[in-house]
Short mmCIF file of C-alpha atoms in Angstrom, two decimals:
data_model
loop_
_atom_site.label_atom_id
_atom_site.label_comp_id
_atom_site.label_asym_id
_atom_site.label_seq_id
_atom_site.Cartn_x
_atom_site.Cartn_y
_atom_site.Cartn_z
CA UNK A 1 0.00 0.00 0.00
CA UNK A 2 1.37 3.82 -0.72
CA UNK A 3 -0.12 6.91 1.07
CA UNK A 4 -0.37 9.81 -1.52
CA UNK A 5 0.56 12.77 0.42
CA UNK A 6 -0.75 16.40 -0.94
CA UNK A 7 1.45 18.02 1.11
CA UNK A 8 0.00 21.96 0.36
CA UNK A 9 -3.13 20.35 1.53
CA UNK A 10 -1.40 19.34 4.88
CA UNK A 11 -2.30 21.60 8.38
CA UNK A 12 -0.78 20.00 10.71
CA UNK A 13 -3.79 18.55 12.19
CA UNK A 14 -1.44 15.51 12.81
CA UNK A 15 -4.20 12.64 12.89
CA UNK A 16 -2.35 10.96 10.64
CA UNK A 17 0.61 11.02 13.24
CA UNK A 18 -1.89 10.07 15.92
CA UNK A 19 -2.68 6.67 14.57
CA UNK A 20 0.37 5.48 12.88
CA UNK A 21 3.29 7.37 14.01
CA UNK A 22 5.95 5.63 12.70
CA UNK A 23 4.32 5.65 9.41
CA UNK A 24 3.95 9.26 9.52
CA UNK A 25 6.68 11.79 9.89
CA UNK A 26 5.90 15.28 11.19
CA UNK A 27 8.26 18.30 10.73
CA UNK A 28 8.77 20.79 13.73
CA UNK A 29 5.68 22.82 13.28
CA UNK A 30 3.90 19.63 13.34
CA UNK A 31 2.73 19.05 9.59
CA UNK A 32 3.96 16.02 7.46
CA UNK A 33 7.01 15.59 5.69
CA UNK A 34 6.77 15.65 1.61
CA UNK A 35 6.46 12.53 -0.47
CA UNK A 36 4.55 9.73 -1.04
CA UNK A 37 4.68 7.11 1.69
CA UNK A 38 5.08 3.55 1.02
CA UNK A 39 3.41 1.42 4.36
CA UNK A 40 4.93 -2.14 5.28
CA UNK A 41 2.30 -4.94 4.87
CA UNK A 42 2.09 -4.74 9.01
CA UNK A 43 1.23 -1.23 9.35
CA UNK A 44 -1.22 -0.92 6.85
CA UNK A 45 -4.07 -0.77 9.13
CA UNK A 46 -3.10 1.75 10.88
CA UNK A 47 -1.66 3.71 8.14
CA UNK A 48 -5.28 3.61 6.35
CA UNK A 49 -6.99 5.28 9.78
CA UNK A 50 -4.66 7.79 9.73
CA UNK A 51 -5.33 8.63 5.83
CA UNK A 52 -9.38 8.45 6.37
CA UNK A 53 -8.60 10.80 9.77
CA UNK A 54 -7.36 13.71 8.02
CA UNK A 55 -9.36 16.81 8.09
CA UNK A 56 -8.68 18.07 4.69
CA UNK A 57 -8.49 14.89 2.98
CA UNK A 58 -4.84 15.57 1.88
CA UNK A 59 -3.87 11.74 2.09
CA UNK A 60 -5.16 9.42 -0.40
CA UNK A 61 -4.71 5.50 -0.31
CA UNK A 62 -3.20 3.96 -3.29
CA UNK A 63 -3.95 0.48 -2.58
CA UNK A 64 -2.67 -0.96 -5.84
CA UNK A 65 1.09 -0.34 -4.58
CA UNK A 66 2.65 -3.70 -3.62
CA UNK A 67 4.79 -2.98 -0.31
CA UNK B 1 -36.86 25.88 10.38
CA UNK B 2 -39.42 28.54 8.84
CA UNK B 3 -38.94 30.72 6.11
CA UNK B 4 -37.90 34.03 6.40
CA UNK B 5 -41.32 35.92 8.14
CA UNK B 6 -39.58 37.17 11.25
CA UNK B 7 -36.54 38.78 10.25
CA UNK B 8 -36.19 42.35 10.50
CA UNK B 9 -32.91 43.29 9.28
CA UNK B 10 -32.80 43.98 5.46
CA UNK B 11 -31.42 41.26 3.10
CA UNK B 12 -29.56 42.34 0.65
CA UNK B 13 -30.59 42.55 -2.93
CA UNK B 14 -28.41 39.79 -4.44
CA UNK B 15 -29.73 37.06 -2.28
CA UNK B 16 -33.07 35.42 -3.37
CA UNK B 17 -35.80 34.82 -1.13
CA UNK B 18 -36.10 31.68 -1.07
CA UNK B 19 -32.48 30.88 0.26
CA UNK B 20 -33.19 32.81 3.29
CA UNK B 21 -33.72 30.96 6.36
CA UNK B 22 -34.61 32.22 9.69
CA UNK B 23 -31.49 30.86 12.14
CA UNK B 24 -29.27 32.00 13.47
CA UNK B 25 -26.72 30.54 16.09
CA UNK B 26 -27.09 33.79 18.79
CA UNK B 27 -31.61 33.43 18.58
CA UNK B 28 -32.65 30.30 17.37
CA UNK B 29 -34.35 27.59 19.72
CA UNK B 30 -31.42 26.16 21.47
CA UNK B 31 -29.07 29.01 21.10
CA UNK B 32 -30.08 31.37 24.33
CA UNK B 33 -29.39 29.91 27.54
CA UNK B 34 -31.70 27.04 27.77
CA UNK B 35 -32.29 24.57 30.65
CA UNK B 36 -31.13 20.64 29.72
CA UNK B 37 -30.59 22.32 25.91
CA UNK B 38 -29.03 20.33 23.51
CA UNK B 39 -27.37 22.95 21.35
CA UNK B 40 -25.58 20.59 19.13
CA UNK B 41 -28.07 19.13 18.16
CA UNK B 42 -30.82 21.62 17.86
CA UNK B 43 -28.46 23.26 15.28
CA UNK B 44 -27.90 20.10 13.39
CA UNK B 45 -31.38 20.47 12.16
CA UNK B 46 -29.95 22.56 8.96
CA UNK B 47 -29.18 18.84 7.14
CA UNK B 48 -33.32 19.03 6.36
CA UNK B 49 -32.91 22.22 4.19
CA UNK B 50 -30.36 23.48 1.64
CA UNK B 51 -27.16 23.31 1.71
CA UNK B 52 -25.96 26.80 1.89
CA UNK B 53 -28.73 29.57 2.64
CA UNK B 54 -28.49 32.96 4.32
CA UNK B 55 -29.33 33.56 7.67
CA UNK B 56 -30.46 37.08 8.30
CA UNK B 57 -29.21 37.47 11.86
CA UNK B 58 -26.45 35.55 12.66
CA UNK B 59 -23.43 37.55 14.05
CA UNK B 60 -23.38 39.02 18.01
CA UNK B 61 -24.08 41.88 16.00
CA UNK B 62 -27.03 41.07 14.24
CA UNK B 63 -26.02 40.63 10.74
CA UNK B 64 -26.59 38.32 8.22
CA UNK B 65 -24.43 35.54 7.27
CA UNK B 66 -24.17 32.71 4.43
CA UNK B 67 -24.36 29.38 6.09
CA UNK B 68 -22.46 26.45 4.61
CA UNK B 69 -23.82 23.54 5.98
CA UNK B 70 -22.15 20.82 4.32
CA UNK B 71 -18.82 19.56 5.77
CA UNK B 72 -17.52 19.31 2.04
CA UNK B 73 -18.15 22.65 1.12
CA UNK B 74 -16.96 24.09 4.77
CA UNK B 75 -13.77 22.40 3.45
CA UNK B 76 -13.91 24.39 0.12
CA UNK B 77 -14.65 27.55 1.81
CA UNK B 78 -12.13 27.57 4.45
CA UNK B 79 -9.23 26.08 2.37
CA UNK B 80 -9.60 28.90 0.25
CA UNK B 81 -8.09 32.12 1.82
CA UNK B 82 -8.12 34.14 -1.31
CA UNK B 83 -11.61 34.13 -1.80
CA UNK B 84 -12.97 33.93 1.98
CA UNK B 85 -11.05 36.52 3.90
CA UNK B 86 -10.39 35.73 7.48
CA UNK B 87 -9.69 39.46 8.35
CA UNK B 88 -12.54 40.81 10.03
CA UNK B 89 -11.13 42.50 13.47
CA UNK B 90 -13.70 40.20 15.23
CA UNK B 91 -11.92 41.27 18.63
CA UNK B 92 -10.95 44.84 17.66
CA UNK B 93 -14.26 45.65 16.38
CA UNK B 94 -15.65 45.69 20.07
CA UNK B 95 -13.08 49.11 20.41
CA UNK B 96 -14.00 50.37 17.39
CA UNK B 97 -11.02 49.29 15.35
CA UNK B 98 -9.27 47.11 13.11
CA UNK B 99 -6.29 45.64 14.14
CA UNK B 100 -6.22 41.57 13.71
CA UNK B 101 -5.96 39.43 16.00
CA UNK B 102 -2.32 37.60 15.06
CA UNK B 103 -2.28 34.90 13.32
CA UNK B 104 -6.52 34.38 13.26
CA UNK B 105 -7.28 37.27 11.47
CA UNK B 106 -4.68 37.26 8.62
CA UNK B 107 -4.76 35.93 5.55
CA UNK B 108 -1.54 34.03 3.18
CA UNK B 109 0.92 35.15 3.04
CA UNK B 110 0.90 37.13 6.16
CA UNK B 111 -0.74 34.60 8.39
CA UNK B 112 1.96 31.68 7.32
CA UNK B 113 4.95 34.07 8.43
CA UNK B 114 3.10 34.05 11.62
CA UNK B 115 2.11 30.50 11.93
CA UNK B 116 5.34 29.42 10.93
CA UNK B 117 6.69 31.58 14.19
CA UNK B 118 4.12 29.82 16.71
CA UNK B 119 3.64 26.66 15.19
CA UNK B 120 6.99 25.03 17.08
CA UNK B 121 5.32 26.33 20.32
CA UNK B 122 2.53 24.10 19.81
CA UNK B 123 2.81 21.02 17.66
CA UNK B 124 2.00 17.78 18.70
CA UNK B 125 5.69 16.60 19.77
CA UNK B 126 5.96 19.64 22.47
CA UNK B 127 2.51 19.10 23.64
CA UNK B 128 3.95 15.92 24.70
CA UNK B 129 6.61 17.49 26.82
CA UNK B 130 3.69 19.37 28.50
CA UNK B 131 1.83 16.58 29.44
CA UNK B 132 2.90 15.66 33.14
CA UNK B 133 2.06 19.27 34.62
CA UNK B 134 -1.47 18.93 32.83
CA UNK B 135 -1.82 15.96 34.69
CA UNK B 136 -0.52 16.54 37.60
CA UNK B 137 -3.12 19.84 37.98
CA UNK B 138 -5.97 17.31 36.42
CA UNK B 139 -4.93 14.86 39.42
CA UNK B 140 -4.89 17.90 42.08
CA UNK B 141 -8.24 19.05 41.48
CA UNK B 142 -9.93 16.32 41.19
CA UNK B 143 -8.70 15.12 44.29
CA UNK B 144 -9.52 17.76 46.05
CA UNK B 145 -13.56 17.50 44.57
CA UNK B 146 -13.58 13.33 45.87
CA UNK B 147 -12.25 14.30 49.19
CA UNK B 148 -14.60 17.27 50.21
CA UNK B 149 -17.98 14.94 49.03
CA UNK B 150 -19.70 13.26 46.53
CA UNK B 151 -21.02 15.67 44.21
CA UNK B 152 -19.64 19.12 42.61
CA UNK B 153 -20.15 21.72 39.79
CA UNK B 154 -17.74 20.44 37.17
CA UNK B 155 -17.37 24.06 35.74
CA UNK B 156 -16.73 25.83 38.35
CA UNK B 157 -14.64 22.98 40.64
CA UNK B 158 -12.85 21.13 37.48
CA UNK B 159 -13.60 22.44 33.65
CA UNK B 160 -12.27 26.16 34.33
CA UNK B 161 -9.75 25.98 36.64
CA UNK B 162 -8.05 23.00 35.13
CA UNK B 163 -8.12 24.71 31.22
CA UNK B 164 -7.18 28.06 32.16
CA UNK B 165 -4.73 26.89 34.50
CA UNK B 166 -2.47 24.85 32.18
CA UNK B 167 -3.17 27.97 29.32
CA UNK B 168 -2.21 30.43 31.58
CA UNK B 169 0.95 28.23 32.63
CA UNK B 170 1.94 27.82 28.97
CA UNK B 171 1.97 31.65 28.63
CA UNK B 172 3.75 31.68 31.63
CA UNK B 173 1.20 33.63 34.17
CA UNK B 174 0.33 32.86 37.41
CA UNK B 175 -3.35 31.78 38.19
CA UNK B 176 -4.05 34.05 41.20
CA UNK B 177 -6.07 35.69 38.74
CA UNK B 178 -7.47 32.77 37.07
CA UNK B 179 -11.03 34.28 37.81
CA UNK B 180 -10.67 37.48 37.15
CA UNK B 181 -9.42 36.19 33.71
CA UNK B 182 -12.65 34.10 32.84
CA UNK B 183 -14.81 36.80 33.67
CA UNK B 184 -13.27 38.77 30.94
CA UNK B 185 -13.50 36.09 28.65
CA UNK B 186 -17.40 35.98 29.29
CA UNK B 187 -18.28 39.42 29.03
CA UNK B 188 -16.00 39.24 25.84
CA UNK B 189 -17.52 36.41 24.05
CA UNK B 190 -21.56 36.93 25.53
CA UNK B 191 -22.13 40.43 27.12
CA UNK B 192 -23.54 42.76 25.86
CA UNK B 193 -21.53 45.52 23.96
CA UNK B 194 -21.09 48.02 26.73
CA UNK B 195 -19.05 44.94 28.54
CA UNK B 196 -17.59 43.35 25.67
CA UNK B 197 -15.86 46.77 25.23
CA UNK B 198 -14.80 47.29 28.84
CA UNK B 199 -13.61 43.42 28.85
CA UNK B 200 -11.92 44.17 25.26
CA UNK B 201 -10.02 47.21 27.14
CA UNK B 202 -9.16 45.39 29.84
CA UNK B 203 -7.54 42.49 28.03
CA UNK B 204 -5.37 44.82 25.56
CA UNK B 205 -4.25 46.93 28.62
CA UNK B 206 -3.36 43.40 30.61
CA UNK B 207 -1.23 42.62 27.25
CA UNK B 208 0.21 45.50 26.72
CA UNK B 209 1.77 45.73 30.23
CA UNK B 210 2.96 42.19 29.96
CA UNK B 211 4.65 42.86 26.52
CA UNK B 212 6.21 45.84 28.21
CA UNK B 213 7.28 43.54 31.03
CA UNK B 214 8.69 41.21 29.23
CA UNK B 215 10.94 43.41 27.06
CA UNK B 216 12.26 44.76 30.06
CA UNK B 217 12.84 41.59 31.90
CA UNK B 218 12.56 38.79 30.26
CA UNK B 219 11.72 35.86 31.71
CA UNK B 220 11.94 32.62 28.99
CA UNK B 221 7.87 32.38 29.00
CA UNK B 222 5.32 32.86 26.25
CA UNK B 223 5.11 36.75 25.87
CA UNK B 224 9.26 36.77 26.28
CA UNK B 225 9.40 34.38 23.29
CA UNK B 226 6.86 36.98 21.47
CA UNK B 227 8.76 40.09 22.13
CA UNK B 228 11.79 38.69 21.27
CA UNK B 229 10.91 37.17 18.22
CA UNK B 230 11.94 38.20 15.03
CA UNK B 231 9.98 37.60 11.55
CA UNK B 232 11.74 38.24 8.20
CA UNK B 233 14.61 39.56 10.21
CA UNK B 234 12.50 42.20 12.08
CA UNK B 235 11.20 42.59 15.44
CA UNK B 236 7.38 42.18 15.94
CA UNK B 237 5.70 45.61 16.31
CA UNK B 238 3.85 46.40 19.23
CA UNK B 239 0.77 45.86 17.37
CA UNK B 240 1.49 42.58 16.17
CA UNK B 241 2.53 41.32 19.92
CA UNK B 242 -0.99 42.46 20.89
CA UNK B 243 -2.43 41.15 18.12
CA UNK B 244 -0.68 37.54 19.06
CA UNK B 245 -1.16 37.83 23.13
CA UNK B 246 -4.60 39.09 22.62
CA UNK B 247 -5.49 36.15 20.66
CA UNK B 248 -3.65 33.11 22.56
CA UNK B 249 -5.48 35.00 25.71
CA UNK B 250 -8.58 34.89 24.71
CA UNK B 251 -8.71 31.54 22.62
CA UNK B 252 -7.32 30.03 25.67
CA UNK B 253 -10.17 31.09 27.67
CA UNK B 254 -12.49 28.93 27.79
CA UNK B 255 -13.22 26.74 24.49
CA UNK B 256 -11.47 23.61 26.59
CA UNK B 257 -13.55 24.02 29.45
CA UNK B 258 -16.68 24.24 27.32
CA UNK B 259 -16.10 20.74 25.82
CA UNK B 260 -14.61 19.03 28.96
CA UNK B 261 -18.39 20.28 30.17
CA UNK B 262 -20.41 19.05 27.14
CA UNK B 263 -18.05 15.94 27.34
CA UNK B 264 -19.10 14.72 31.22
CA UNK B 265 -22.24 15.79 31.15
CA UNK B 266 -22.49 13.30 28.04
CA UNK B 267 -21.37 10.46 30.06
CA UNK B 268 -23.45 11.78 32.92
CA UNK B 269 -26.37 11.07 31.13
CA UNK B 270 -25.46 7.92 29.00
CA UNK B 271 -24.34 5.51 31.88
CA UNK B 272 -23.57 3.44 29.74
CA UNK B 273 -20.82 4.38 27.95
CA UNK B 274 -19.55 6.13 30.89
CA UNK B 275 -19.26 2.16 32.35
CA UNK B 276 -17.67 1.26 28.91
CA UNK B 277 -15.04 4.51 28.83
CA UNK B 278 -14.22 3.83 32.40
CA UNK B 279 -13.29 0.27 31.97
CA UNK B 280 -11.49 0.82 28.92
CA UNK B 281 -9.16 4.22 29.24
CA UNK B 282 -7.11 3.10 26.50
CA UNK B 283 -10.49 3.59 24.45
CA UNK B 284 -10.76 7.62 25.66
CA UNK B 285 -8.23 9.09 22.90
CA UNK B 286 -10.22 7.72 20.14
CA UNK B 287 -13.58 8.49 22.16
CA UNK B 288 -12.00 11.98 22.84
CA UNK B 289 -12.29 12.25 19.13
CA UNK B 290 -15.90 11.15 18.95
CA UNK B 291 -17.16 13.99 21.46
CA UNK B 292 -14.56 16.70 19.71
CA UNK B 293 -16.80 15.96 16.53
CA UNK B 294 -20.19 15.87 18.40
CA UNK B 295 -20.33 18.73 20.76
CA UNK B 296 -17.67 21.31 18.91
CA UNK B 297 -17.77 25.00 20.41
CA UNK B 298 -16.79 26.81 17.87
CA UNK B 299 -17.68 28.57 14.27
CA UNK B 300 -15.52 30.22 11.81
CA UNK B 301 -16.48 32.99 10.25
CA UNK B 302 -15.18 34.63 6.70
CA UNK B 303 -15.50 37.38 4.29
CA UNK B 304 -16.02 37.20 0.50
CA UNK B 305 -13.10 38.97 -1.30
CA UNK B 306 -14.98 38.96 -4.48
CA UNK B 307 -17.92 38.00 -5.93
CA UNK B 308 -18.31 34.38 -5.94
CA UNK B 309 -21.39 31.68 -6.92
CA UNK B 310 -20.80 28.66 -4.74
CA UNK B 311 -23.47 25.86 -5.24
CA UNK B 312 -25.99 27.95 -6.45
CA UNK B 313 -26.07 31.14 -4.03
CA UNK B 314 -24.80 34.39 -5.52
CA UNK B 315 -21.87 35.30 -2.75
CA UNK B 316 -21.22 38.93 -3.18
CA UNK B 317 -17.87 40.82 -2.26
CA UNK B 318 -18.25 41.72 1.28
CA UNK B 319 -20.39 39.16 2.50
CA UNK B 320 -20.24 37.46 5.24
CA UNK B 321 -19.87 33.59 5.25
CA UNK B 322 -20.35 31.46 8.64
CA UNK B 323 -18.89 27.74 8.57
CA UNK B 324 -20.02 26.16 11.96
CA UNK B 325 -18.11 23.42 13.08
CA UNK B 326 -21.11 21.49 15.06
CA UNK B 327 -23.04 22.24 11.84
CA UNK B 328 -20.41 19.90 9.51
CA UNK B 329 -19.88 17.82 12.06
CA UNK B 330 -23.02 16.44 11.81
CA UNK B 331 -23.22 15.89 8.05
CA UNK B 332 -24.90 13.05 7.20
CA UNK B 333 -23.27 12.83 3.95
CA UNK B 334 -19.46 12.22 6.24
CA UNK B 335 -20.53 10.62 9.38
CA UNK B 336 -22.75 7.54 9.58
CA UNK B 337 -25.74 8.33 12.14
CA UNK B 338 -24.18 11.26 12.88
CA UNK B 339 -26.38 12.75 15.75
CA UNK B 340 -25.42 9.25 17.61
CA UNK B 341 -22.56 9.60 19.49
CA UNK B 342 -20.36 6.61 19.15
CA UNK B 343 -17.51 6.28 21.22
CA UNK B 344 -15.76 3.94 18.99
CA UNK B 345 -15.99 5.81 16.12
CA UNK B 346 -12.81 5.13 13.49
CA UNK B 347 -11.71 7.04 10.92
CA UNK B 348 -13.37 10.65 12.37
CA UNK B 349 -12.19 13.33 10.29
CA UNK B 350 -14.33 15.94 12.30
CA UNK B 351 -13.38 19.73 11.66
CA UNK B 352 -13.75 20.45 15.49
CA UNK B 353 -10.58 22.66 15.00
CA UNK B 354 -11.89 23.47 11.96
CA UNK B 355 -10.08 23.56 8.26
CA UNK B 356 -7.79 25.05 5.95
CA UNK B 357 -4.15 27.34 7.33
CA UNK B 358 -6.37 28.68 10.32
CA UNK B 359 -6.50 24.77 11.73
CA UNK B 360 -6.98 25.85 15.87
CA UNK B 361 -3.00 26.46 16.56
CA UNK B 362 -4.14 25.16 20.08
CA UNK B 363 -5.59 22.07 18.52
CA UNK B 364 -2.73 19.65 19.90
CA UNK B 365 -2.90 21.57 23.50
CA UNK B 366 -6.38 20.92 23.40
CA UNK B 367 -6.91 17.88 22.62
CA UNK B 368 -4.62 16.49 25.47
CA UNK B 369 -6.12 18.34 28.32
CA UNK B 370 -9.34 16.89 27.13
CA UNK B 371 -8.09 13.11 27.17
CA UNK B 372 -6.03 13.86 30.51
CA UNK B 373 -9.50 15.49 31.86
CA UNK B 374 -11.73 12.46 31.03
CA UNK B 375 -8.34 9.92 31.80
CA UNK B 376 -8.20 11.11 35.37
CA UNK B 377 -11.95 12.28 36.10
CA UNK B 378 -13.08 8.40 35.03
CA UNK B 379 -9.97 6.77 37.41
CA UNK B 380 -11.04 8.83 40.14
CA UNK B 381 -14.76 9.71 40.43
CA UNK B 382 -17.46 6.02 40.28
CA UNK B 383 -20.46 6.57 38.15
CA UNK B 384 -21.86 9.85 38.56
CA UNK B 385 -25.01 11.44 37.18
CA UNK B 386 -26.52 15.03 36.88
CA UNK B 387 -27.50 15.80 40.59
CA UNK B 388 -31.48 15.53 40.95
CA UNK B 389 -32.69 18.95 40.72
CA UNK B 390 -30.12 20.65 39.22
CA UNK B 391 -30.47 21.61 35.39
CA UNK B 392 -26.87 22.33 33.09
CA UNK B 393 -27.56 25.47 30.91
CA UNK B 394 -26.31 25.18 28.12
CA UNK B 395 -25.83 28.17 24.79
CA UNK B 396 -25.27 28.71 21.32
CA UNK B 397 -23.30 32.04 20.29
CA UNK B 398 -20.09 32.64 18.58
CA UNK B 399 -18.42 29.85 20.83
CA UNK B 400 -20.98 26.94 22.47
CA UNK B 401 -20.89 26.60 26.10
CA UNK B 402 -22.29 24.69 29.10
CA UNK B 403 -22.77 27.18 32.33
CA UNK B 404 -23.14 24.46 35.10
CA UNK B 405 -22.75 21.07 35.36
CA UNK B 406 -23.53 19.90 38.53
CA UNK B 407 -22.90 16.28 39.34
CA UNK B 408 -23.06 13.75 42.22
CA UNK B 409 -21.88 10.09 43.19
CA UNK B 410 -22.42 7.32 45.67
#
């Protein structure tokens, strides 16, 4: 599975981070690092809570990416 | 909701009859003080009609607003700064000017100069850091409520002082004057204009001083950080420090203690998941979401930069447009059942702190006294109800509150 990030989209509401943090990295001011994520087979529950948490809908799940 | 008969105020020319509604969030049912009220959902009520329609009275002011009630168009509204202006000297209009409050009331790329400033102070990782003195005042006071009896007024014994305690310890104040504080914040945010000025004055005079203060000694707190702070290798004028201490004061105020109210007297009244919560605290995070998205306190207002048609109603430059965050957050269309609160609720991308650059800069402050509130009220207090006899108010407005809670135990 890969986590398309739309990073201008991105304000820090960190829910993301909240679910899966160590599938999502947050920068000091608390809003996600650029670039697509790729999510290890193990995390990908998580990581797809996180996605459907965000406020402004600025992660989508790709879940035709192989990890 | 009727059509418009009763409203008094003239609607402008460019909006049709039949997209005016009569509510309003400061008059409608629900919205004044009202005994056992159920603001939430007494608003949530707009899903029946249209989805955006204009509401003749719905500032403190009395004037007319757009209302968005769709959480998908809320979204569009507030994620688009160029069009919906978020300059509107909400807190300097009760002086008679303009100044914004800092970094609310400005717009990109002003307001991300500003954010980018404060957003260190409060992002999730130094929340974290924060965490043990919120608990440790959550633990105090609500020790002090189970040893002196078996029932109290969770506003006035827990809510308040617990909120505006750990706000005014991040800026770095004493509380001695924690009530003194609060009462500005209500004549601010629900008195009537004659006191919202005085409070106004009183708050910008109680900044000013501190900024002063703190440039003379400083003292490694909030304000020092603000005085000392540079932005595009300047110093911050005076005006901007007020405009950034006036609006961490008064945000601070009491929006937490609002929902830690709505929040217990939930559980007071649903037994049931107040059994469930309480044997399952690793369950209040995600719960803590749940009530964020059902009893929200807070609306955002904006300003049309130009003239705009969104979905069908003619948005002219200057107009008003009010996106209410228990309004979206009870959009059928995003949340399943969504006037049931469920505390196991997944996936909840509620706009509590609403959307778009102006995302509540607090949020992450916020949302941990709320789970450290419930965490150590729920370990520490057995199954408690609303006291027989006793009625919470509860009130609409520009920010929802509860005035009372008062609750008892065996």
């Amino acid at each position: 599975m890969r986590i398309i990030v739309d990073k201008a989209k991105c304000q820090g509401h960190a829910r993301c981070w909240a679910h899966a943090p160590d599938v999502f990295t947050l920068d000091d001011e608390g809003y996600i690092l650029p670039g697509d994520i790729k999510v290890a087979m193990g995390d990908e529950l998580l990581a797809a809570r996180g996605a459907r948490s965000c406020p402004e809908r600025a992660l989508e799940i790709d879940g035709t990416a192989g990890p | 909701m009727k059509k418009n008969e009763v409203a008094s105020s003239p609607v402008p020319d460019h909006v049709p009859p039949e997209l005016v509604r009569d509510f309003s969030l400061f008059t409608s049912p629900g919205m004044p003080p009202t005994v056992n009220g159920d603001p939430h959902a007494a608003v949530a009520c707009v899903h029946a009609g249209p989805p955006i329609f204009y509401a003749p009275h719905n500032t403190r002011d009395g004037r007319g607003t757009w209302v968005i009630t769709r959480a998908r168009d809320q979204r569009r509204v507030l994620q688009d700064t160029e069009t919906f202006s978020s300059h509107r000297s909400i807190f300097a209009s009760a002086l008679g000017e303009t100044w914004p409050m800092i970094s609310l009331e400005l717009d990109p790329p002003a307001h991300c100069v500003f954010r980018s400033l404060l957003n260190p102070l409060f992002s999730p990782q130094r929340v974290t850091a924060l965490e043990p003195a919120v608990r440790e005042r959550a633990i105090a006071l609500i020790d002090r409520i189970a040893a002196s009896g078996t029932s109290c007024d969770v506003m006035k014994d827990f809510a308040f002082p617990f909120a505006v305690n750990i706000f005014l310890r991040f800026l770095g104040l004493s509380d001695h004057r924690l009530d003194i504080f609060v009462g500005w914040g209500k004549d601010l945010l629900h008195g009537e204009p004659v006191k919202r000025s005085a409070a106004a004055q009183k708050i910008v005079s109680f900044i000013d001083d501190l900024a002063a203060l703190r440039r003379k000694v400083p003292v490694g707190d909030f304000m020092t950080f603000v005085v000392q702070a540079k932005v595009e290798g300047r110093p911050l004028t005076d005006k901007e420090v007020r405009g950034i201490g006036v609006l961490v004061f008064v945000a601070g105020l009491d929006t937490v203690a609002a929902a830690i109210g709505f929040d217990l007297s939930y559980l007071a009244r649903n037994p049931k998941d107040q059994e469930w919560l309480r044997s399952k605290p690793e369950r209040i995070v995600l719960a803590a979401e749940e009530l964020l998205r059902a009893f929200p306190t807070v609306q955002m207002l904006r300003v049309a930069t130009k003239d705009i048609d969104f979905e069908g109603a003619p948005i002219r430059k200057g107009d008003y447009i009010s996106c209410a965050t228990m309004i979206a957050n009870r959009d059928p269309a995003e949340f399943a059942c969504p006037d049931t609160v469920d505390l196991a609720r997944e996936e909840n991308s509620h706009s509590a702190f609403a959307n778009g650059p102006h995302r509540c800069l607090g949020s992450h402050l916020a949302r941990r006294e709320i789970v450290i509130g419930l965490e150590e009220w729920l370990a520490r207090i057995p199954a408690f109800r609303i006291k027989e006899g006793t009625a919470p108010i509860t009130h609409g407005g520009h920010v929802f509150g509860i005035e009372n809670l008062i609750l008892d135990w065996c």
